[in-house]
Backbone atoms as SQL, in Angstrom:
CREATE TABLE atoms (id INTEGER PRIMARY KEY, chain TEXT, resi INTEGER, resn TEXT, atom TEXT, x REAL, y REAL, z REAL);
INSERT INTO atoms VALUES
  (1, 'A', 1, 'LEU', 'N', -213.097, 215.377, 114.953),
  (2, 'A', 1, 'LEU', 'CA', -213.071, 214.354, 113.963),
  (3, 'A', 1, 'LEU', 'C', -214.650, 213.931, 113.232),
  (4, 'A', 2, 'GLY', 'N', -214.929, 213.265, 112.399),
  (5, 'A', 2, 'GLY', 'CA', -216.218, 212.796, 111.816),
  (6, 'A', 2, 'GLY', 'C', -216.951, 212.024, 112.790),
  (7, 'A', 3, 'GLY', 'N', -217.490, 211.340, 112.284),
  (8, 'A', 3, 'GLY', 'CA', -218.469, 210.358, 112.944),
  (9, 'A', 3, 'GLY', 'C', -219.416, 209.536, 111.952),
  (10, 'A', 4, 'ILE', 'N', -220.302, 208.839, 112.623),
  (11, 'A', 4, 'ILE', 'CA', -221.123, 207.991, 112.024),
  (12, 'A', 4, 'ILE', 'C', -222.229, 209.051, 110.959),
  (13, 'A', 5, 'ASP', 'N', -222.669, 209.838, 111.753),
  (14, 'A', 5, 'ASP', 'CA', -223.337, 210.913, 111.150),
  (15, 'A', 5, 'ASP', 'C', -222.802, 211.821, 109.980),
  (16, 'A', 6, 'SER', 'N', -221.702, 212.093, 110.070),
  (17, 'A', 6, 'SER', 'CA', -220.996, 212.748, 108.926),
  (18, 'A', 6, 'SER', 'C', -220.575, 211.640, 107.764),
  (19, 'A', 7, 'ASP', 'N', -220.242, 210.483, 108.117),
  (20, 'A', 7, 'ASP', 'CA', -220.036, 209.611, 107.091),
  (21, 'A', 7, 'ASP', 'C', -221.268, 209.393, 106.173),
  (22, 'A', 8, 'LYS', 'N', -222.580, 209.115, 106.568),
  (23, 'A', 8, 'LYS', 'CA', -223.629, 209.063, 106.014),
  (24, 'A', 8, 'LYS', 'C', -223.949, 209.723, 104.785),
  (25, 'A', 9, 'ALA', 'N', -223.306, 211.176, 104.810),
  (26, 'A', 9, 'ALA', 'CA', -223.403, 211.867, 103.950),
  (27, 'A', 9, 'ALA', 'C', -222.657, 211.705, 102.764),
  (28, 'A', 10, 'ALA', 'N', -221.397, 211.060, 102.849),
  (29, 'A', 10, 'ALA', 'CA', -220.770, 210.739, 101.753),
  (30, 'A', 10, 'ALA', 'C', -221.036, 209.308, 100.834),
  (31, 'A', 11, 'VAL', 'N', -222.045, 208.669, 101.642),
  (32, 'A', 11, 'VAL', 'CA', -222.607, 207.478, 100.971),
  (33, 'A', 11, 'VAL', 'C', -223.217, 207.681, 99.394),
  (34, 'A', 12, 'PRO', 'N', -224.120, 208.643, 99.208),
  (35, 'A', 12, 'PRO', 'CA', -224.566, 208.530, 97.880),
  (36, 'A', 12, 'PRO', 'C', -223.426, 208.901, 97.056),
  (37, 'A', 13, 'ASP', 'N', -222.535, 209.675, 97.326),
  (38, 'A', 13, 'ASP', 'CA', -221.378, 209.857, 96.264),
  (39, 'A', 13, 'ASP', 'C', -220.672, 208.751, 96.268),
  (40, 'A', 14, 'ALA', 'N', -220.311, 207.970, 97.223),
  (41, 'A', 14, 'ALA', 'CA', -219.380, 206.849, 97.239),
  (42, 'A', 14, 'ALA', 'C', -219.970, 206.067, 96.191),
  (43, 'A', 15, 'ILE', 'N', -221.404, 205.741, 96.058),
  (44, 'A', 15, 'ILE', 'CA', -221.955, 204.906, 95.376),
  (45, 'A', 15, 'ILE', 'C', -222.122, 205.226, 94.261),
  (46, 'A', 16, 'LYS', 'N', -222.158, 206.564, 93.738),
  (47, 'A', 16, 'LYS', 'CA', -221.893, 207.255, 92.590),
  (48, 'A', 16, 'LYS', 'C', -220.471, 206.605, 91.527),
  (49, 'A', 17, 'VAL', 'N', -219.508, 207.196, 92.440),
  (50, 'A', 17, 'VAL', 'CA', -218.394, 206.741, 92.148),
  (51, 'A', 17, 'VAL', 'C', -218.155, 205.349, 91.840),
  (52, 'A', 18, 'LEU', 'N', -218.637, 204.167, 92.680),
  (53, 'A', 18, 'LEU', 'CA', -218.556, 203.085, 92.422),
  (54, 'A', 18, 'LEU', 'C', -219.301, 202.564, 91.008),
  (55, 'A', 19, 'ARG', 'N', -220.399, 203.301, 90.920),
  (56, 'A', 19, 'ARG', 'CA', -221.294, 202.951, 89.609),
  (57, 'A', 19, 'ARG', 'C', -220.265, 203.510, 88.334),
  (58, 'A', 20, 'MET', 'N', -219.955, 204.415, 88.620),
  (59, 'A', 20, 'MET', 'CA', -219.132, 205.030, 87.534),
  (60, 'A', 20, 'MET', 'C', -217.764, 203.959, 87.119),
  (61, 'A', 21, 'ALA', 'N', -217.434, 203.690, 88.164),
  (62, 'A', 21, 'ALA', 'CA', -216.053, 202.624, 87.923),
  (63, 'A', 21, 'ALA', 'C', -216.834, 201.338, 87.170),
  (64, 'A', 22, 'ALA', 'N', -217.663, 200.643, 87.716),
  (65, 'A', 22, 'ALA', 'CA', -218.320, 199.658, 87.325),
  (66, 'A', 22, 'ALA', 'C', -218.926, 199.979, 85.790),
  (67, 'A', 23, 'GLU', 'N', -219.295, 201.006, 85.535),
  (68, 'A', 23, 'GLU', 'CA', -219.543, 201.285, 84.012),
  (69, 'A', 23, 'GLU', 'C', -218.528, 201.505, 83.217),
  (70, 'A', 24, 'ALA', 'N', -217.223, 201.729, 83.774),
  (71, 'A', 24, 'ALA', 'CA', -216.081, 202.166, 82.873),
  (72, 'A', 24, 'ALA', 'C', -215.331, 200.700, 82.851),
  (73, 'A', 25, 'GLY', 'N', -215.632, 199.677, 83.497),
  (74, 'A', 25, 'GLY', 'CA', -215.003, 198.217, 83.113),
  (75, 'A', 25, 'GLY', 'C', -214.346, 197.750, 84.461),
  (76, 'A', 26, 'ASP', 'N', -214.664, 198.534, 85.584),
  (77, 'A', 26, 'ASP', 'CA', -213.750, 197.875, 86.876),
  (78, 'A', 26, 'ASP', 'C', -214.359, 196.686, 87.218),
  (79, 'A', 27, 'THR', 'N', -214.130, 195.617, 87.346),
  (80, 'A', 27, 'THR', 'CA', -214.578, 194.347, 87.705),
  (81, 'A', 27, 'THR', 'C', -214.584, 194.484, 89.098),
  (82, 'A', 28, 'ARG', 'N', -214.200, 194.859, 90.030),
  (83, 'A', 28, 'ARG', 'CA', -214.218, 194.875, 91.227),
  (84, 'A', 28, 'ARG', 'C', -215.503, 195.812, 91.502),
  (85, 'A', 29, 'ALA', 'N', -215.489, 196.991, 91.090),
  (86, 'A', 29, 'ALA', 'CA', -216.726, 197.810, 91.251),
  (87, 'A', 29, 'ALA', 'C', -217.871, 197.057, 90.935),
  (88, 'A', 30, 'MET', 'N', -217.732, 196.425, 89.599),
  (89, 'A', 30, 'MET', 'CA', -219.328, 195.690, 89.139),
  (90, 'A', 30, 'MET', 'C', -219.607, 194.428, 90.443),
  (91, 'A', 31, 'ILE', 'N', -218.833, 193.924, 90.897),
  (92, 'A', 31, 'ILE', 'CA', -218.956, 193.022, 91.861),
  (93, 'A', 31, 'ILE', 'C', -219.629, 193.650, 92.970),
  (94, 'A', 32, 'HIS', 'N', -218.918, 194.756, 93.365),
  (95, 'A', 32, 'HIS', 'CA', -219.700, 195.496, 94.431),
  (96, 'A', 32, 'HIS', 'C', -220.898, 196.162, 94.316),
  (97, 'A', 33, 'VAL', 'N', -221.109, 196.555, 93.391),
  (98, 'A', 33, 'VAL', 'CA', -222.604, 196.971, 92.578),
  (99, 'A', 33, 'VAL', 'C', -223.549, 195.749, 92.658),
  (100, 'A', 34, 'ALA', 'N', -222.949, 194.921, 92.049),
  (101, 'A', 34, 'ALA', 'CA', -224.093, 193.666, 92.355),
  (102, 'A', 34, 'ALA', 'C', -224.348, 193.020, 93.832),
  (103, 'A', 35, 'GLN', 'N', -223.395, 193.443, 94.712),
  (104, 'A', 35, 'GLN', 'CA', -223.556, 192.947, 96.113),
  (105, 'A', 35, 'GLN', 'C', -224.412, 193.683, 96.662),
  (106, 'A', 36, 'LEU', 'N', -224.453, 194.894, 96.077),
  (107, 'A', 36, 'LEU', 'CA', -225.354, 196.109, 96.622),
  (108, 'A', 36, 'LEU', 'C', -227.020, 195.830, 96.329),
  (109, 'A', 37, 'HIS', 'N', -227.226, 195.593, 95.053),
  (110, 'A', 37, 'HIS', 'CA', -228.340, 194.999, 94.614),
  (111, 'A', 37, 'HIS', 'C', -228.971, 193.807, 94.989),
  (112, 'A', 38, 'ALA', 'N', -227.942, 192.878, 95.147),
  (113, 'A', 38, 'ALA', 'CA', -228.335, 191.549, 95.922),
  (114, 'A', 38, 'ALA', 'C', -228.736, 191.515, 97.362),
  (115, 'A', 39, 'ILE', 'N', -228.383, 192.499, 98.137),
  (116, 'A', 39, 'ILE', 'CA', -228.749, 192.362, 99.553),
  (117, 'A', 39, 'ILE', 'C', -229.607, 193.514, 99.948),
  (118, 'A', 40, 'GLY', 'N', -230.068, 194.494, 98.723),
  (119, 'A', 40, 'GLY', 'CA', -230.646, 195.595, 98.942),
  (120, 'A', 40, 'GLY', 'C', -229.855, 196.650, 99.855),
  (121, 'A', 41, 'ALA', 'N', -228.657, 196.775, 100.054),
  (122, 'A', 41, 'ALA', 'CA', -227.779, 197.812, 100.868),
  (123, 'A', 41, 'ALA', 'C', -227.601, 198.890, 100.111),
  (124, 'A', 42, 'LEU', 'N', -227.890, 199.938, 100.363),
  (125, 'A', 42, 'LEU', 'CA', -227.402, 201.245, 99.976),
  (126, 'A', 42, 'LEU', 'C', -228.058, 200.973, 98.138),
  (127, 'A', 43, 'ALA', 'N', -228.851, 200.342, 97.927),
  (128, 'A', 43, 'ALA', 'CA', -229.521, 200.230, 96.426),
  (129, 'A', 43, 'ALA', 'C', -230.430, 199.265, 96.716),
  (130, 'A', 44, 'ASP', 'N', -231.557, 199.760, 95.682),
  (131, 'A', 44, 'ASP', 'CA', -232.672, 198.734, 95.513),
  (132, 'A', 44, 'ASP', 'C', -232.287, 197.426, 95.412),
  (133, 'A', 45, 'ARG', 'N', -232.998, 196.502, 96.321),
  (134, 'A', 45, 'ARG', 'CA', -233.008, 195.091, 96.250),
  (135, 'A', 45, 'ARG', 'C', -233.140, 194.617, 94.752),
  (136, 'A', 46, 'ASN', 'N', -232.402, 194.303, 93.808),
  (137, 'A', 46, 'ASN', 'CA', -232.846, 193.692, 92.650),
  (138, 'A', 46, 'ASN', 'C', -231.730, 192.380, 92.390),
  (139, 'A', 47, 'PRO', 'N', -232.354, 191.202, 92.423),
  (140, 'A', 47, 'PRO', 'CA', -231.399, 190.352, 92.330),
  (141, 'A', 47, 'PRO', 'C', -231.078, 189.897, 90.600),
  (142, 'A', 48, 'SER', 'N', -232.061, 190.452, 89.845),
  (143, 'A', 48, 'SER', 'CA', -231.774, 190.230, 88.405),
  (144, 'A', 48, 'SER', 'C', -230.521, 191.032, 88.099),
  (145, 'A', 49, 'LEU', 'N', -230.753, 192.495, 88.503),
  (146, 'A', 49, 'LEU', 'CA', -229.611, 193.476, 88.133),
  (147, 'A', 49, 'LEU', 'C', -228.258, 193.011, 88.852),
  (148, 'A', 50, 'ALA', 'N', -228.365, 192.447, 90.110),
  (149, 'A', 50, 'ALA', 'CA', -227.201, 191.835, 90.482),
  (150, 'A', 50, 'ALA', 'C', -226.287, 190.669, 89.634),
  (151, 'A', 51, 'THR', 'N', -227.412, 189.999, 89.220),
  (152, 'A', 51, 'THR', 'CA', -226.856, 188.980, 88.113),
  (153, 'A', 51, 'THR', 'C', -226.147, 189.333, 87.026),
  (154, 'A', 52, 'ILE', 'N', -226.870, 190.677, 86.408),
  (155, 'A', 52, 'ILE', 'CA', -226.421, 191.242, 84.958),
  (156, 'A', 52, 'ILE', 'C', -225.109, 191.492, 85.556),
  (157, 'A', 53, 'TRP', 'N', -224.697, 192.320, 86.721),
  (158, 'A', 53, 'TRP', 'CA', -223.344, 192.904, 86.838),
  (159, 'A', 53, 'TRP', 'C', -222.463, 191.949, 87.299),
  (160, 'A', 54, 'ILE', 'N', -222.963, 191.122, 87.944),
  (161, 'A', 54, 'ILE', 'CA', -221.594, 189.503, 87.858),
  (162, 'A', 54, 'ILE', 'C', -221.250, 189.184, 86.764),
  (163, 'A', 55, 'ASP', 'N', -222.403, 189.031, 85.847),
  (164, 'A', 55, 'ASP', 'CA', -222.095, 188.233, 84.404),
  (165, 'A', 55, 'ASP', 'C', -221.440, 189.153, 83.616),
  (166, 'A', 56, 'ARG', 'N', -221.532, 190.338, 83.732),
  (167, 'A', 56, 'ARG', 'CA', -220.547, 191.330, 83.033),
  (168, 'A', 56, 'ARG', 'C', -219.231, 191.323, 83.451),
  (169, 'A', 57, 'ALA', 'N', -218.898, 191.438, 84.791),
  (170, 'A', 57, 'ALA', 'CA', -217.656, 191.083, 85.276),
  (171, 'A', 57, 'ALA', 'C', -217.329, 189.808, 84.903),
  (172, 'A', 58, 'MET', 'N', -217.791, 188.828, 84.830),
  (173, 'A', 58, 'MET', 'CA', -217.127, 187.469, 84.302),
  (174, 'A', 58, 'MET', 'C', -216.731, 187.598, 82.930),
  (175, 'A', 59, 'THR', 'N', -217.657, 188.539, 81.933),
  (176, 'A', 59, 'THR', 'CA', -217.252, 188.457, 80.456),
  (177, 'A', 59, 'THR', 'C', -215.787, 189.208, 80.325),
  (178, 'A', 60, 'PHE', 'N', -215.522, 189.847, 81.461),
  (179, 'A', 60, 'PHE', 'CA', -214.196, 190.793, 81.304),
  (180, 'A', 60, 'PHE', 'C', -213.258, 189.519, 82.082),
  (181, 'A', 61, 'GLY', 'N', -213.533, 188.094, 82.325),
  (182, 'A', 61, 'GLY', 'CA', -212.523, 187.666, 82.851),
  (183, 'A', 61, 'GLY', 'C', -212.278, 187.188, 84.462),
  (184, 'A', 62, 'ASP', 'N', -213.186, 187.921, 85.219),
  (185, 'A', 62, 'ASP', 'CA', -212.990, 187.960, 86.542),
  (186, 'A', 62, 'ASP', 'C', -213.503, 186.438, 87.373),
  (187, 'A', 63, 'GLY', 'N', -212.442, 185.976, 87.653),
  (188, 'A', 63, 'GLY', 'CA', -212.522, 184.794, 88.272),
  (189, 'A', 63, 'GLY', 'C', -213.693, 184.669, 89.196),
  (190, 'A', 64, 'ALA', 'N', -213.719, 185.764, 90.336),
  (191, 'A', 64, 'ALA', 'CA', -214.495, 185.749, 91.182),
  (192, 'A', 64, 'ALA', 'C', -215.973, 186.042, 91.084),
  (193, 'A', 65, 'ALA', 'N', -216.102, 186.638, 89.784),
  (194, 'A', 65, 'ALA', 'CA', -217.249, 186.831, 89.286),
  (195, 'A', 65, 'ALA', 'C', -217.915, 185.564, 88.599),
  (196, 'A', 66, 'ALA', 'N', -216.922, 184.862, 87.702),
  (197, 'A', 66, 'ALA', 'CA', -217.433, 183.468, 87.479),
  (198, 'A', 66, 'ALA', 'C', -217.810, 182.551, 88.564),
  (199, 'A', 67, 'LEU', 'N', -217.317, 182.592, 89.638),
  (200, 'A', 67, 'LEU', 'CA', -217.798, 181.600, 90.725),
  (201, 'A', 67, 'LEU', 'C', -219.198, 182.319, 91.247),
  (202, 'A', 68, 'ALA', 'N', -219.229, 183.383, 91.435),
  (203, 'A', 68, 'ALA', 'CA', -220.544, 183.943, 91.864),
  (204, 'A', 68, 'ALA', 'C', -221.569, 183.775, 91.107),
  (205, 'A', 69, 'SER', 'N', -221.326, 184.064, 89.875),
  (206, 'A', 69, 'SER', 'CA', -222.242, 183.552, 88.494),
  (207, 'A', 69, 'SER', 'C', -222.890, 182.274, 88.731),
  (208, 'A', 70, 'ALA', 'N', -222.048, 181.215, 88.811),
  (209, 'A', 70, 'ALA', 'CA', -222.447, 179.854, 88.985),
  (210, 'A', 70, 'ALA', 'C', -223.001, 179.628, 90.127),
  (211, 'A', 71, 'GLU', 'N', -222.846, 180.292, 91.272),
  (212, 'A', 71, 'GLU', 'CA', -223.712, 179.960, 92.548),
  (213, 'A', 71, 'GLU', 'C', -225.151, 180.460, 92.404),
  (214, 'A', 72, 'ARG', 'N', -225.007, 181.940, 91.596),
  (215, 'A', 72, 'ARG', 'CA', -226.450, 182.559, 91.389),
  (216, 'A', 72, 'ARG', 'C', -227.141, 181.641, 90.504),
  (217, 'A', 73, 'TYR', 'N', -226.640, 180.784, 89.450),
  (218, 'A', 73, 'TYR', 'CA', -227.549, 180.040, 88.492),
  (219, 'A', 73, 'TYR', 'C', -227.749, 178.888, 89.216),
  (220, 'A', 74, 'PHE', 'N', -226.897, 178.340, 89.941),
  (221, 'A', 74, 'PHE', 'CA', -227.229, 177.109, 90.701),
  (222, 'A', 74, 'PHE', 'C', -228.220, 177.111, 91.755),
  (223, 'A', 75, 'ARG', 'N', -228.386, 178.384, 92.207),
  (224, 'A', 75, 'ARG', 'CA', -229.238, 178.537, 93.274),
  (225, 'A', 75, 'ARG', 'C', -230.562, 179.222, 92.709),
  (226, 'A', 76, 'GLY', 'N', -230.400, 179.819, 91.582),
  (227, 'A', 76, 'GLY', 'CA', -231.793, 180.490, 90.984),
  (228, 'A', 76, 'GLY', 'C', -231.857, 181.617, 91.479),
  (229, 'A', 77, 'TRP', 'N', -231.052, 182.513, 91.951),
  (230, 'A', 77, 'TRP', 'CA', -230.907, 183.602, 92.587),
  (231, 'A', 77, 'TRP', 'C', -230.889, 184.706, 91.373),
  (232, 'A', 78, 'GLY', 'N', -231.913, 185.492, 91.315),
  (233, 'A', 78, 'GLY', 'CA', -231.733, 186.467, 90.102),
  (234, 'A', 78, 'GLY', 'C', -231.759, 185.928, 88.507),
  (235, 'A', 79, 'VAL', 'N', -232.242, 184.757, 88.547),
  (236, 'A', 79, 'VAL', 'CA', -232.285, 184.285, 87.141),
  (237, 'A', 79, 'VAL', 'C', -233.445, 183.544, 86.888),
  (238, 'A', 80, 'MET', 'N', -233.969, 183.584, 85.562),
  (239, 'A', 80, 'MET', 'CA', -235.225, 183.141, 85.163),
  (240, 'A', 80, 'MET', 'C', -234.875, 181.393, 85.147),
  (241, 'A', 81, 'LYS', 'N', -235.892, 181.140, 85.859),
  (242, 'A', 81, 'LYS', 'CA', -236.276, 179.189, 86.232),
  (243, 'A', 81, 'LYS', 'C', -236.811, 178.737, 85.136),
  (244, 'A', 82, 'GLY', 'N', -236.355, 177.796, 84.492),
  (245, 'A', 82, 'GLY', 'CA', -236.802, 176.982, 83.346),
  (246, 'A', 82, 'GLY', 'C', -237.863, 175.923, 83.719);
């Protein structure tokens, strides 16, 4: 059976597939990509890019993305502060 070390090799491919799904319009994938960038897990930490992905999912009518977007703007995470 596999193990943690064998699973690590699949991570880059999994992230690539996730990004492809997000770019194709899958809102759940968009939210996951945003989360990866928000916390810097398996992707460069980039709060602004996380906000872009969340907002993109929101434009597709995703309710969870709308809530996440509101929280990001309220807290000033990855958004320009006026």
